[in-house]
């Protein structure tokens, strides 16, 4: 494919009908004819067309087939401009073609993300936008979406049940909010019918901090056995996951660093047909903060999970004997063996299905027979927990201190706000 000249630009003041979103800053429009049978595929304009370059994208509101195409070359002769494109349009067309400008919605680019009629690309968001379409992206499509201003999050609101279905997504400085009208809205779907998805996210918020019509789960419909057999990779750094109605996800491979999880029933929950299932979860949680989460795991295979340097506050598990539910629930013989150097405060029943050493406890005393070399604190490690300040006291910060040959570093968790980040690593001279 011809290298694109830049990212698609999306701005709520743009247009999904008179702009392509990638090309001249002000959209260029011209009357043209598309002959889908030509090879290479061509767009012919009877009048001169200026300001376009190879790597810009054309938009034509065709009835069938492709709507977006990448310019490969432009030639003009005797008053006629011929634009050769990378892909077949798959439909004859005579009308207005657009290039450049700004698109109005992220959903307006669903055809660009499509597994058949789309192509790999980047998208820059200048404002908060909507995603009012479902993109079915296959297993190989790669898309990067980010705020145009570093560290300033742009909000994506979607009314779709599974707006990102398949595809390999990279998200930076974004907030995701659901306005889906039913009870089972999810952001990602990953299975054979839509394509297998993966996610890399940094400095993003998944969920609504005010808990308005939120996601049920973030990952997977789990409507077929293929979703369970091929867990979806999900890598996140410095992200907030908040107020999901059920869990972050099922059938996924979590790899979370410096993240904050708040106000939800579960983190990992294996589900198939509405029934808890023994689900393989391979992943790592490092230097993460879990706040007001009832349970971390429910009926999953814990042998390939690791928790290190994390802080857990307010886990609400209860003794499973006879009818309770522990905070960590793994199948017999499939316990989590890598649970070390974590801080657990004000938590309910943990369960001896997590095993590890060097954990620090406060107001957490039950269900941890498998812990070794743990320590119980005599005083609250937070500056003002009742006031919502989870900053660690100075003495506790020093407990997370470690020495390297040339630097001293402190690793500890802090409260994630809409303008902040998750857990932090402080490097000292």
C-alpha positions as a printed Julia matrix, in Angstrom:
429×3 Matrix{Float64}:
   0.0     0.0     0.0
   1.11    3.55   -0.69
   2.33    5.15    2.56
  -0.34    7.43    4.0
   0.52   11.11    4.27
  -0.66   11.23    7.88
  -3.43   10.16   10.25
  -7.14   10.53    9.67
  -8.37   13.65   11.47
 -11.64   13.42   13.41
 -13.32   16.5    14.84
 -16.96   16.76   15.92
 -17.23   19.86   13.72
 -16.13   17.92   10.63
 -18.25   15.98    8.15
 -18.81   12.29    7.45
 -20.39   13.07    4.07
 -18.15   15.75    2.5
 -14.65   14.85    3.74
 -12.32   11.86    3.71
 -10.38   12.96    6.78
  -6.91   12.45    5.28
  -5.49   14.87    2.75
  -5.59   18.68    2.38
  -6.6    20.47    5.6
  -9.65   21.87    3.77
 -11.54   19.16    1.92
 -11.24   19.14   -1.88
 -14.28   17.99   -3.85
 -14.65   17.26   -7.56
 -16.98   15.49   -9.96
 -15.52   12.19  -11.1
 -16.2     8.82  -12.63
 -15.01    5.54  -11.11
 -14.7     2.53  -13.37
 -14.37   -0.51  -11.12
 -13.28   -2.68  -14.05
 -10.12   -0.67  -14.79
  -6.78   -2.09  -13.73
  -5.18   -0.4   -11.91
  -8.33    1.09  -10.49
  -8.79    4.73  -11.49
 -10.81    7.83  -10.75
 -11.24   10.22  -13.7
 -12.11   13.88  -13.27
 -13.02   16.05  -16.26
 -11.65   19.2   -14.66
  -8.28   19.89  -13.07
  -7.83   18.71   -9.49
  -5.19   20.41   -7.32
  -3.82   19.95   -3.83
  -3.88   16.14   -3.75
  -0.87   13.9    -3.12
  -0.02   10.23   -3.26
  -0.9     8.81    0.15
  -3.99   10.99    0.6
  -7.35    9.22    0.86
 -10.41    9.64   -1.37
 -13.99    9.21   -0.14
 -16.85    8.32   -2.5
 -20.28    7.4    -1.19
 -20.58    4.31   -3.36
 -23.61    2.03   -3.13
 -21.56   -1.14   -2.76
 -17.98   -2.06   -2.08
 -15.26    0.36   -1.07
 -15.87    3.93    0.08
 -12.29    4.94    0.99
  -9.27    4.47   -1.25
  -5.62    5.5    -1.1
  -4.16    7.63   -3.89
  -1.19    5.9    -5.54
  -0.5     8.44   -8.3
  -2.01   11.45  -10.07
  -1.61   12.45  -13.72
  -3.2    15.2   -15.81
  -3.44   15.45  -19.59
  -5.6    17.6   -21.87
  -7.73   18.86  -18.99
  -8.45   15.41  -17.59
  -7.03   14.23  -14.24
  -6.58   10.51  -13.69
  -6.08    9.31  -10.12
  -4.8     5.77   -9.73
  -5.7     4.11   -6.41
  -4.27    1.24   -4.4
  -7.43   -0.87   -4.25
 -10.33   -1.83   -6.46
 -13.47    0.2    -5.73
 -15.62   -2.84   -6.57
 -18.42   -0.52   -7.74
 -18.95    1.9   -10.62
 -19.64    5.43   -9.48
 -20.35    8.83  -11.0
 -20.66   11.78   -8.64
 -18.71   13.88   -6.14
 -15.46   12.56   -4.66
 -13.86   14.13   -1.58
 -10.32   14.26   -0.24
  -9.01   15.68    3.03
 -10.79   17.78    5.6
 -11.97   16.25    8.86
 -14.39   13.46    9.63
 -17.07   14.11   12.26
 -17.23   10.71   14.01
 -15.07    7.71   14.63
 -17.96    5.55   13.45
 -17.67    7.37   10.13
 -14.37    5.53    9.63
 -15.79    2.05   10.23
 -15.3     1.26    6.54
 -11.62    2.16    6.85
 -11.25   -0.34    9.69
 -13.14   -3.06    7.81
 -11.33   -6.33    7.16
 -12.29   -6.38    3.45
 -12.61   -2.76    2.33
 -10.27   -1.04    4.77
  -6.55   -0.66    5.39
  -4.13   -0.11    8.29
  -4.07    3.49    9.49
  -3.78    6.01   12.32
  -6.52    8.3    13.64
  -5.99   11.58   15.51
  -8.91   12.9    17.59
  -9.15   16.68   17.97
 -12.35   16.6    20.07
 -14.55   14.14   21.92
 -16.25   11.92   19.34
 -18.82    9.15   18.9
 -18.37    5.6    17.64
 -21.9     4.9    16.39
 -21.01    2.0    14.13
 -19.5    -1.45   14.57
 -16.17   -2.08   12.86
 -15.61   -5.71   11.88
 -11.89   -5.77   11.39
 -10.66   -9.35   11.0
  -7.5   -10.6    12.68
  -4.84   -8.6    10.84
  -6.13   -5.01   10.63
  -3.9    -2.58   12.62
  -5.25    0.79   13.78
  -3.79    3.42   16.11
  -6.17    5.95   17.68
  -4.9     8.77   19.87
  -5.57   12.28   21.12
  -4.02   15.05   19.06
  -2.69   16.55   22.31
  -0.45   14.37   24.45
  -1.83   13.69   27.97
  -5.17   15.32   27.08
  -7.75   12.55   26.81
 -10.41   12.56   24.1
 -13.66   10.78   24.93
 -15.12    8.11   22.65
 -18.81    7.42   23.3
 -20.34    4.37   21.63
 -23.93    3.14   21.36
 -22.82   -0.19   19.85
 -22.71   -3.49   21.7
 -19.29   -4.48   20.31
 -17.92   -1.46   18.39
 -14.39   -2.87   18.02
 -14.84   -6.41   16.68
 -11.54   -8.01   15.77
  -8.58   -5.82   14.82
  -5.32   -4.9    16.51
  -5.8    -1.61   18.33
  -3.36    0.85   19.89
  -4.99    3.54   22.04
  -3.29    6.54   23.68
  -4.83    9.32   25.82
  -8.47    8.26   25.37
 -11.61    7.75   27.47
 -14.21    5.15   26.5
 -17.86    5.48   27.51
 -20.87    3.33   26.63
 -24.31    4.65   25.75
 -25.53    1.22   24.61
 -29.21    0.97   25.52
 -29.28   -2.65   26.71
 -27.48   -4.3    29.61
 -24.64   -6.11   27.86
 -22.5    -3.46   26.17
 -18.86   -4.41   25.64
 -16.09   -2.57   23.85
 -14.23   -5.45   22.2
 -15.21   -8.72   20.56
 -12.61  -11.31   19.65
 -13.54  -14.58   17.99
 -13.54  -16.38   14.67
 -16.66  -14.75   13.24
 -15.33  -11.18   13.63
 -11.58  -11.73   13.77
  -9.3   -12.07   16.75
  -8.56   -8.76   18.47
  -5.69   -7.37   20.51
  -5.26   -4.09   22.41
  -2.37   -1.91   23.53
  -3.49    1.05   25.66
  -1.69    3.83   27.51
  -3.13    6.59   29.71
  -6.72    5.62   28.89
  -9.91    5.43   30.95
 -12.23    2.52   30.23
 -15.66    3.14   31.76
 -17.49    6.16   33.13
 -16.29    7.56   36.46
 -19.86    8.68   37.19
 -21.18    5.17   36.41
 -23.67    6.3    33.77
 -24.95    3.44   31.58
 -21.62    1.67   31.72
 -20.02   -1.33   30.0
 -21.05   -4.74   31.29
 -17.66   -6.22   30.49
 -14.86   -4.73   28.46
 -13.68   -7.77   26.55
 -15.47  -10.45   24.55
 -18.97  -11.59   23.87
 -17.92  -15.16   24.65
 -20.67  -16.37   22.38
 -18.64  -19.22   20.91
 -16.04  -21.68   22.08
 -13.48  -20.04   19.77
 -13.38  -17.0    22.06
 -12.48  -19.22   25.0
  -9.85  -21.16   23.08
  -8.13  -18.01   21.76
  -7.93  -15.46   24.6
  -7.55  -11.86   23.51
  -4.22  -10.12   24.33
  -4.76   -6.9    26.26
  -1.76   -4.77   27.26
  -2.3    -1.6    29.3
  -0.08    0.89   31.11
  -1.29    3.73   33.32
  -4.98    3.09   32.59
  -8.12    3.31   34.73
 -10.81    0.59   34.52
 -13.91    1.67   36.43
 -17.55    0.81   37.13
 -18.05   -2.19   34.85
 -21.3    -3.93   35.71
 -19.68   -7.37   35.77
 -15.94   -7.55   35.05
 -13.04   -6.28   33.0
 -13.32   -9.36   30.9
 -13.41  -13.04   30.09
 -11.33  -14.96   27.57
  -8.49  -12.47   27.49
  -4.76  -12.33   28.3
  -4.24   -9.38   30.69
  -0.87   -7.68   30.88
  -1.4    -4.59   33.03
   1.26   -2.27   34.42
   0.63    0.8    36.63
  -3.17    0.48   36.23
  -6.07    1.29   38.55
  -9.2    -0.89   38.86
 -12.15    0.51   40.81
 -15.78   -0.18   41.69
 -16.75   -3.43   39.99
 -17.65   -7.0    40.96
 -14.81   -8.88   39.22
 -11.59   -8.38   37.31
 -11.21  -11.75   35.54
 -14.33  -13.84   35.08
 -14.55  -16.88   32.87
 -17.96  -17.06   31.27
 -19.46  -19.29   28.6
 -23.17  -19.25   27.91
 -23.76  -17.44   31.19
 -22.11  -20.17   33.25
 -18.77  -19.91   35.07
 -16.22  -22.02   33.23
 -12.65  -23.16   33.76
 -11.02  -20.56   31.54
  -7.31  -20.3    30.85
  -6.11  -16.79   31.71
  -2.47  -15.99   30.99
  -1.33  -12.64   32.25
   0.43  -10.32   34.64
  -0.61   -7.48   36.92
   2.36   -5.37   38.0
   2.27   -2.3    40.27
  -1.53   -2.01   39.93
  -4.11   -0.64   42.37
  -7.39   -2.49   43.02
  -9.98   -0.42   44.89
 -13.48   -1.48   45.95
 -13.46   -4.62   43.8
 -15.45   -7.55   45.16
 -13.39  -10.33   43.63
 -10.34  -10.61   41.42
 -11.0   -14.01   39.86
 -13.96  -16.31   39.47
 -13.58  -19.87   38.21
 -10.47  -19.31   36.12
  -7.2   -21.18   35.72
  -4.66  -19.32   37.87
  -1.51  -21.23   36.99
  -0.36  -18.67   34.43
  -1.25  -15.46   36.31
   1.18  -13.28   38.25
   0.54  -10.4    40.68
   3.57   -8.4    41.78
   3.91   -5.05   43.56
   0.13   -4.49   43.54
  -2.11   -2.85   46.14
  -5.53   -4.31   46.95
  -7.98   -2.38   49.1
 -11.5    -3.45   50.0
 -11.74   -6.85   48.33
 -15.09   -8.19   49.52
 -14.6   -11.95   49.44
 -16.2   -14.23   52.02
 -15.41  -17.73   53.25
 -16.51  -20.18   50.54
 -17.26  -22.82   53.17
 -20.15  -23.33   53.07
 -21.69  -20.76   50.7
 -19.38  -17.74   50.4
 -17.15  -16.6    47.57
 -13.46  -15.91   48.07
 -11.74  -12.9    46.52
  -9.56  -15.24   44.45
 -11.27  -18.35   43.12
  -9.27  -20.85   41.08
 -10.04  -24.46   40.26
  -8.48  -27.1    42.47
  -4.95  -27.86   41.34
  -4.85  -24.67   39.23
  -3.92  -22.16   41.92
  -2.03  -18.93   41.26
   1.56  -19.52   42.44
   2.97  -16.06   41.65
   1.46  -13.64   44.16
   4.31  -11.8    45.83
   5.31   -8.42   47.26
   1.75   -7.09   47.27
  -0.07   -4.91   49.81
  -3.54   -6.08   50.91
  -5.61   -3.76   53.1
  -9.15   -3.94   54.48
  -9.88   -7.07   52.46
 -12.3    -9.93   53.01
 -11.55  -13.63   52.55
  -8.62  -14.0    50.14
  -8.37  -17.82   49.72
  -5.38  -20.12   49.89
  -5.59  -20.57   46.1
  -3.11  -17.68   45.75
   0.4   -18.55   46.87
   3.37  -16.26   47.38
   5.84  -14.61   49.69
   6.68  -11.16   50.96
   3.11   -9.82   51.01
   2.16   -7.01   53.41
  -1.22   -7.06   55.18
  -3.35   -4.56   57.05
  -6.82   -5.34   58.44
  -6.71   -8.49   56.32
  -6.43  -11.72   58.27
  -8.41  -14.57   56.72
  -7.98  -17.15   53.98
  -4.26  -16.84   53.29
  -2.83  -20.13   54.5
  -0.63  -20.4    51.41
   1.21  -17.11   52.04
   4.76  -17.34   53.36
   6.99  -14.65   54.85
   4.13  -12.14   54.95
   3.92   -9.22   57.38
   0.96   -7.64   59.16
   1.08   -3.88   59.68
   0.1    -2.28   62.98
  -1.12    0.99   61.43
  -2.99    2.17   58.36
  -0.54    2.57   55.43
  -2.65    5.26   53.69
  -2.5     8.98   54.37
  -6.3     9.36   54.63
  -8.26    6.39   53.28
 -11.6     7.54   54.74
 -11.15   10.85   52.91
 -10.36    9.12   49.63
  -6.6     9.76   49.79
  -4.83    6.49   49.09
  -1.38    8.06   49.0
   0.96    5.85   51.0
   2.54    7.27   54.12
   6.21    8.14   53.93
   7.21    5.03   55.84
   5.2     2.81   53.5
   6.68    4.46   50.45
  10.07    3.48   51.77
   8.87   -0.13   52.03
   8.5    -0.12   48.24
  12.0     1.25   47.8
  14.63   -0.68   45.92
  18.24    0.0    45.02
  19.79   -0.27   41.57
  23.47    0.25   40.81
  23.06    3.88   39.72
  19.63    4.97   41.0
  17.16    4.53   43.82
  13.54    3.88   42.83
  10.26    3.79   44.71
   7.36    1.79   43.29
   3.95    2.42   44.78
   0.35    3.03   43.82
  -1.56    6.29   43.84
  -5.18    7.14   43.19
  -6.01    7.43   39.49
  -7.96   10.55   38.64
  -9.34   11.77   35.33
  -6.25   13.93   34.89
  -3.71   11.64   36.5
  -2.26    8.23   35.96
  -2.31    4.93   37.78
   0.41    3.5    39.92
   3.67    5.34   39.69
   7.38    4.7    39.82
   9.37    7.53   41.34
  13.04    7.67   40.37
  15.29    9.48   42.8
  18.79   10.83   42.25
